[in-house]
Coordinates of C-alpha atoms in Angstrom, one line a residue:
M265 CA -22.5 -1.0 4.3
A266 CA -19.2 -1.4 6.2
F267 CA -17.2 1.0 4.0
L268 CA -19.6 4.0 3.8
P269 CA -19.1 6.6 2.6
R270 CA -17.9 5.1 -0.6
G271 CA -16.0 8.1 -1.8
R272 CA -13.1 8.5 -4.2
A273 CA -9.6 8.2 -2.8
K274 CA -8.0 11.5 -2.1
S275 CA -4.7 10.4 -3.6
L276 CA -3.5 7.5 -5.8
L277 CA -0.8 6.8 -3.2
P278 CA -2.8 6.3 0.0
R279 CA -1.9 7.5 3.5
V280 CA -0.9 5.0 6.1
K281 CA -3.1 5.6 9.2
H282 CA -1.4 3.1 11.5
W283 CA 2.2 1.9 11.9
P284 CA 2.5 -1.3 14.0
D285 CA 5.2 -1.9 16.6
G286 CA 7.3 -5.0 17.2
K287 CA 9.9 -4.7 14.3
E288 CA 13.1 -2.7 14.0
G289 CA 14.1 -0.7 10.9
P290 CA 11.8 0.7 8.2
L291 CA 8.2 -0.6 8.5
G292 CA 7.1 -0.1 4.9
F293 CA 7.9 0.0 1.2
V294 CA 6.3 1.1 -2.0
G295 CA 5.9 -1.2 -5.0
Y296 CA 4.0 -1.1 -8.3
K297 CA 1.5 -3.8 -9.3
V298 CA 2.6 -5.9 -12.3
G299 CA -0.1 -8.6 -12.7
M300 CA -1.2 -12.0 -11.6
T301 CA -0.1 -15.5 -12.4
S302 CA -0.1 -19.0 -10.8
I303 CA 2.5 -20.5 -8.4
H304 CA 3.1 -24.1 -7.3
F305 CA 4.6 -24.7 -3.9
I306 CA 4.8 -27.2 -1.0
D307 CA 2.2 -26.2 1.6
N308 CA 4.0 -25.7 4.9
T309 CA 1.1 -24.2 6.9
P310 CA 0.8 -26.0 10.2
G311 CA -2.5 -27.8 10.6
S312 CA -3.5 -27.3 6.9
P313 CA -5.3 -30.3 5.3
T314 CA -2.8 -30.1 2.4
Q315 CA 0.3 -29.7 4.6
G316 CA 3.3 -31.3 2.9
S317 CA 1.5 -31.5 -0.5
E318 CA 2.1 -29.5 -3.6
I319 CA -0.6 -27.0 -4.2
T320 CA -1.4 -24.3 -6.8
K321 CA -2.5 -20.8 -5.9
S322 CA -2.8 -17.5 -7.6
C323 CA -0.2 -14.9 -6.9
T324 CA 0.6 -11.2 -7.6
V325 CA 3.9 -9.9 -8.9
V326 CA 4.9 -6.5 -7.5
D327 CA 7.7 -4.4 -9.0
A328 CA 9.8 -2.8 -6.2
P329 CA 12.4 -0.3 -7.4
P330 CA 14.7 1.1 -4.7
L331 CA 13.5 4.1 -2.6
K332 CA 15.6 7.2 -2.2
V333 CA 15.8 8.5 1.4
I334 CA 15.7 12.2 1.0
G335 CA 15.0 13.3 4.6
L336 CA 13.8 12.4 8.0
V337 CA 11.1 13.8 10.2
V338 CA 10.9 13.5 14.0
Y339 CA 7.7 13.7 16.1
G340 CA 7.0 14.4 19.7
Q341 CA 3.9 13.8 21.9
E342 CA 1.6 16.5 22.8
N343 CA -1.9 15.8 24.4
G344 CA -1.8 12.3 23.1
R345 CA -1.1 13.4 19.5
L346 CA 2.0 13.5 17.4
K347 CA 3.6 17.0 17.0
D348 CA 6.0 17.7 14.1
L349 CA 9.4 18.7 15.7
G350 CA 11.3 19.2 12.5
R351 CA 12.2 17.9 9.1
F352 CA 15.7 17.4 8.0
W353 CA 16.8 16.9 4.4
V354 CA 19.8 15.7 2.5
S355 CA 22.2 18.4 1.2
N356 CA 21.7 17.3 -2.4
V357 CA 18.0 16.9 -3.0
P358 CA 17.3 15.2 -6.3
E359 CA 16.2 17.5 -9.2
E360 CA 13.0 15.6 -9.7
I361 CA 11.9 16.5 -6.2
K362 CA 12.6 20.2 -6.8
R363 CA 10.8 19.9 -10.1
R364 CA 7.7 18.5 -8.4
N365 CA 7.6 21.5 -6.0
P366 CA 9.3 24.6 -7.3
T367 CA 8.9 26.4 -3.9
F368 CA 10.8 23.6 -2.1
R369 CA 13.2 25.0 0.5
P370 CA 15.1 22.4 2.5
T371 CA 15.4 23.0 6.2
P372 CA 18.7 22.7 8.1
G373 CA 20.5 19.3 7.9
P374 CA 20.4 16.5 10.4
E375 CA 23.3 17.8 12.5
N376 CA 20.7 20.0 14.3
I377 CA 18.7 17.0 15.3
N378 CA 20.7 16.3 18.5
R379 CA 19.1 19.2 20.4
L380 CA 15.7 17.5 20.0
K381 CA 16.7 14.0 21.3
D382 CA 14.8 14.3 24.6
Q383 CA 11.6 15.3 22.9
I384 CA 11.4 12.7 20.2
A385 CA 8.7 10.0 20.3
E386 CA 8.7 8.8 16.7
V387 CA 11.1 8.8 13.8
R388 CA 10.1 8.5 10.1
L389 CA 12.0 8.5 6.9
I390 CA 11.0 10.7 4.0
V391 CA 11.4 8.7 0.9
A392 CA 10.8 9.2 -2.9
T393 CA 9.8 6.5 -5.3
Q394 CA 11.5 6.1 -8.7
P395 CA 8.5 5.5 -11.1
N396 CA 10.8 6.1 -14.1
L397 CA 12.4 2.7 -13.5
V398 CA 8.9 1.1 -13.8
G399 CA 7.4 3.1 -16.6
A400 CA 4.8 4.8 -14.4
G401 CA 5.7 8.4 -15.3
K402 CA 8.4 10.7 -14.1
T403 CA 6.9 12.4 -11.0
P404 CA 8.0 10.6 -7.8
N405 CA 5.7 10.0 -4.9
I406 CA 6.9 11.3 -1.6
L407 CA 5.8 9.7 1.6
E408 CA 6.8 9.0 5.2
I409 CA 7.8 5.5 6.5
K410 CA 8.1 4.9 10.2
V411 CA 11.3 3.4 11.6
G412 CA 10.6 0.8 14.2
G413 CA 12.4 0.0 17.4
S414 CA 13.4 2.2 20.4
V415 CA 13.6 5.9 19.7
S416 CA 17.4 6.0 20.0
S417 CA 18.0 3.0 17.7
A418 CA 15.4 4.3 15.2
L419 CA 17.1 7.7 15.1
E420 CA 20.5 6.1 14.6
K421 CA 19.1 3.9 11.8
A422 CA 17.4 6.9 10.1
Q423 CA 20.6 8.9 10.2
Q424 CA 22.5 6.0 8.6
L425 CA 20.0 5.6 5.8
L426 CA 19.8 9.4 5.1
G427 CA 20.8 10.1 1.5
S428 CA 21.0 6.4 0.5
E429 CA 18.7 3.9 -1.3
I430 CA 16.8 1.1 0.4
R431 CA 15.8 -2.1 -1.4
V432 CA 12.8 -4.2 -0.6
S433 CA 15.1 -7.0 0.6
D434 CA 16.4 -4.6 3.3
V435 CA 12.9 -4.3 4.7
F436 CA 11.1 -7.6 4.2
K437 CA 12.2 -11.3 3.9
E438 CA 10.6 -14.3 2.1
G439 CA 7.9 -15.9 4.2
E440 CA 7.0 -12.7 6.0
Y441 CA 3.4 -11.3 5.9
V442 CA 2.7 -7.8 4.9
D443 CA -0.4 -5.5 4.8
I444 CA -1.2 -4.0 1.4
I445 CA -2.6 -0.5 1.3
G446 CA -3.8 0.6 -2.1
V447 CA -6.5 2.2 -4.2
T448 CA -9.0 -0.2 -5.9
K449 CA -10.0 -0.2 -9.6
G450 CA -12.3 2.7 -10.4
K451 CA -15.8 1.9 -11.9
G452 CA -17.3 5.3 -12.0
F453 CA -20.9 6.3 -11.1
Q454 CA -23.0 3.1 -10.7
G455 CA -26.5 2.3 -9.7
V456 CA -27.7 0.3 -6.7
V457 CA -27.9 -3.1 -8.6
K458 CA -24.2 -3.1 -9.4
R459 CA -23.1 -1.1 -6.4
Y460 CA -24.9 -3.0 -3.6
G461 CA -26.4 -6.1 -5.2
V462 CA -30.0 -5.0 -5.0
S463 CA -32.4 -7.4 -6.7
I464 CA -33.9 -6.4 -10.0
L465 CA -37.6 -5.8 -9.7
Q466 CA -40.3 -7.8 -11.6
R467 CA -40.9 -7.1 -15.2
K468 CA -44.2 -5.2 -14.7
S469 CA -42.9 -3.0 -11.8
R470 CA -43.7 0.7 -11.9
K471 CA -41.2 3.4 -12.9
T472 CA -38.0 1.4 -12.6
R473 CA -36.6 -2.2 -12.3
R474 CA -33.0 -1.4 -11.4
G475 CA -33.7 0.6 -8.3
V476 CA -34.9 0.4 -4.7
A477 CA -38.6 -0.1 -4.5
A478 CA -39.0 2.2 -1.4
I479 CA -36.3 4.4 -0.1
G480 CA -37.8 4.7 3.4
P481 CA -40.9 5.1 5.6
W482 CA -42.8 8.3 6.4
N483 CA -41.0 8.5 9.7
P484 CA -38.2 9.4 10.0
H485 CA -38.6 12.2 7.4
Y486 CA -35.3 11.6 5.7
V487 CA -33.5 8.9 3.7
M488 CA -31.5 6.8 6.1
Y489 CA -27.9 6.0 5.4
T490 CA -28.7 2.3 5.3
V491 CA -30.7 2.7 2.1
P492 CA -28.7 1.8 -1.0
R493 CA -28.2 4.8 -3.3
S494 CA -26.4 5.4 -6.6
G495 CA -22.9 6.9 -6.5
Q496 CA -19.2 6.3 -6.8
M497 CA -18.0 2.7 -7.1
G498 CA -14.4 1.8 -7.0
Y499 CA -11.3 3.9 -6.6
H500 CA -11.5 3.5 -2.9
R501 CA -8.6 3.3 -0.4
R502 CA -8.5 -0.2 1.1
T503 CA -6.2 -2.3 3.3
E504 CA -5.7 -6.0 2.9
Y505 CA -4.2 -7.8 5.8
N506 CA -1.6 -10.6 5.9
K507 CA -0.4 -11.2 2.3
R508 CA 2.5 -13.7 2.4
I509 CA 5.7 -12.9 0.5
L510 CA 6.5 -16.1 -1.5
R511 CA 9.6 -14.7 -3.3
I512 CA 11.9 -11.7 -3.4
S513 CA 14.4 -11.5 -6.2
Q514 CA 16.8 -9.0 -7.8
D515 CA 16.8 -10.9 -11.2
P516 CA 13.9 -9.7 -13.3
S517 CA 14.7 -12.2 -16.1
T518 CA 13.2 -15.0 -13.9
I519 CA 9.7 -13.4 -13.9
N520 CA 9.4 -11.7 -17.4
P521 CA 7.4 -13.5 -20.1
S522 CA 8.7 -13.2 -23.6
S523 CA 5.9 -10.8 -24.6
G524 CA 6.0 -8.7 -21.4
W525 CA 3.3 -8.3 -18.8
Y526 CA -0.1 -7.2 -20.0
R527 CA -0.6 -3.5 -19.6
F528 CA 2.8 -3.2 -17.8
G529 CA 5.7 -4.3 -19.9
L530 CA 8.9 -5.8 -18.6
V531 CA 10.0 -5.9 -15.0
K532 CA 13.4 -4.2 -14.8
T533 CA 14.2 -3.9 -11.1
D534 CA 13.7 -5.9 -7.9
Y535 CA 10.4 -7.7 -7.6
L536 CA 8.4 -9.8 -5.1
V537 CA 5.6 -12.3 -5.4
L538 CA 2.6 -12.1 -3.0
E539 CA 0.2 -14.9 -2.3
G540 CA -3.3 -14.1 -3.6
S541 CA -4.6 -10.9 -5.1
V542 CA -4.2 -7.2 -4.3
A543 CA -6.2 -4.1 -5.1
G544 CA -5.7 -1.9 -8.1
T545 CA -4.7 -2.0 -11.8
P546 CA -1.3 -2.7 -13.3
L547 CA 1.2 0.2 -12.6
R548 CA -0.7 1.3 -9.5
P549 CA 1.5 2.1 -6.5
L550 CA 1.0 -0.1 -3.4
I551 CA 2.2 0.5 0.1
L552 CA 3.6 -2.7 1.7
R553 CA 3.4 -2.3 5.5
A554 CA 4.6 -4.5 8.4
P555 CA 1.6 -6.6 9.5
A556 CA -0.7 -5.1 12.1
R557 CA -1.8 -8.5 13.3
P558 CA 0.8 -11.0 12.0
P559 CA 0.3 -14.8 12.1
K560 CA 2.6 -16.9 14.1
H561 CA 3.8 -19.0 11.2
Q562 CA 6.2 -17.0 8.9
E563 CA 8.3 -19.5 7.0
P564 CA 8.9 -19.4 3.2
P565 CA 7.5 -22.4 1.3
E566 CA 9.4 -24.5 -1.2
I567 CA 8.4 -23.2 -4.7
T568 CA 8.3 -25.8 -7.4
L569 CA 7.0 -23.7 -10.3
L570 CA 6.2 -20.1 -11.0
E571 CA 4.2 -19.7 -14.2
V572 CA 5.2 -16.8 -16.5

């Protein structure tokens, strides 16, 4: 019952509710799920029973085309909350952004940001994805990515990146851990047996077998939230913590099978390999965020074989 209410996600690209501290530069990136395979590497986790031995684990390949930095936004503090102080855009906004929003009117450029320096508490980049490089449609996703570090260094870094492209290798390194924020596979409207694992009743039970025998007592006079009920299953926003980056590469030929990836096709841009599984279907956008509770050990293992 920990994730009630189990409602549908508002957007296919989820919102990041928390940006951790402790790292300088952009704190996130956007990739597209490709699929899963197996990887063989030498276990270098301290204290592990298999430390120093070759092990095989499942892994997920994520396509990570460069992000276009189309603007920046600065926030101030007011009554313990962030207050939008202004958004500053590049002079030549890409046509696909204007096509997405016909009423788009860019505000003045970043040269007017100097008058707000004393009020700034947080700096974020406004980036646009390039789904056309992946085969995930033409419409870019637009989101904000926080820039870590002190306010002065974050503002300087954001101004340097304005109008350029950032690659996943500029944000993360091999061996680092990331948090994956995504939307899970949708399974539609399901009953309580599939949704909550309720036991199927005996063969001669009255009215129904795939249901809850009693939905509550006489008192209280309502159905409590702890009673399993039918409803939406899947397509939920979820966060998975501490997924280790095993490989980051700019050569897609090293990861593509001859027949292409199932329900994805060929990887054509930068990619990364994550240890374990992640939420969602192929071609689903995922937000890779700096870890909120990182482990101490962050060293890349020696990869002996990546099955493709």
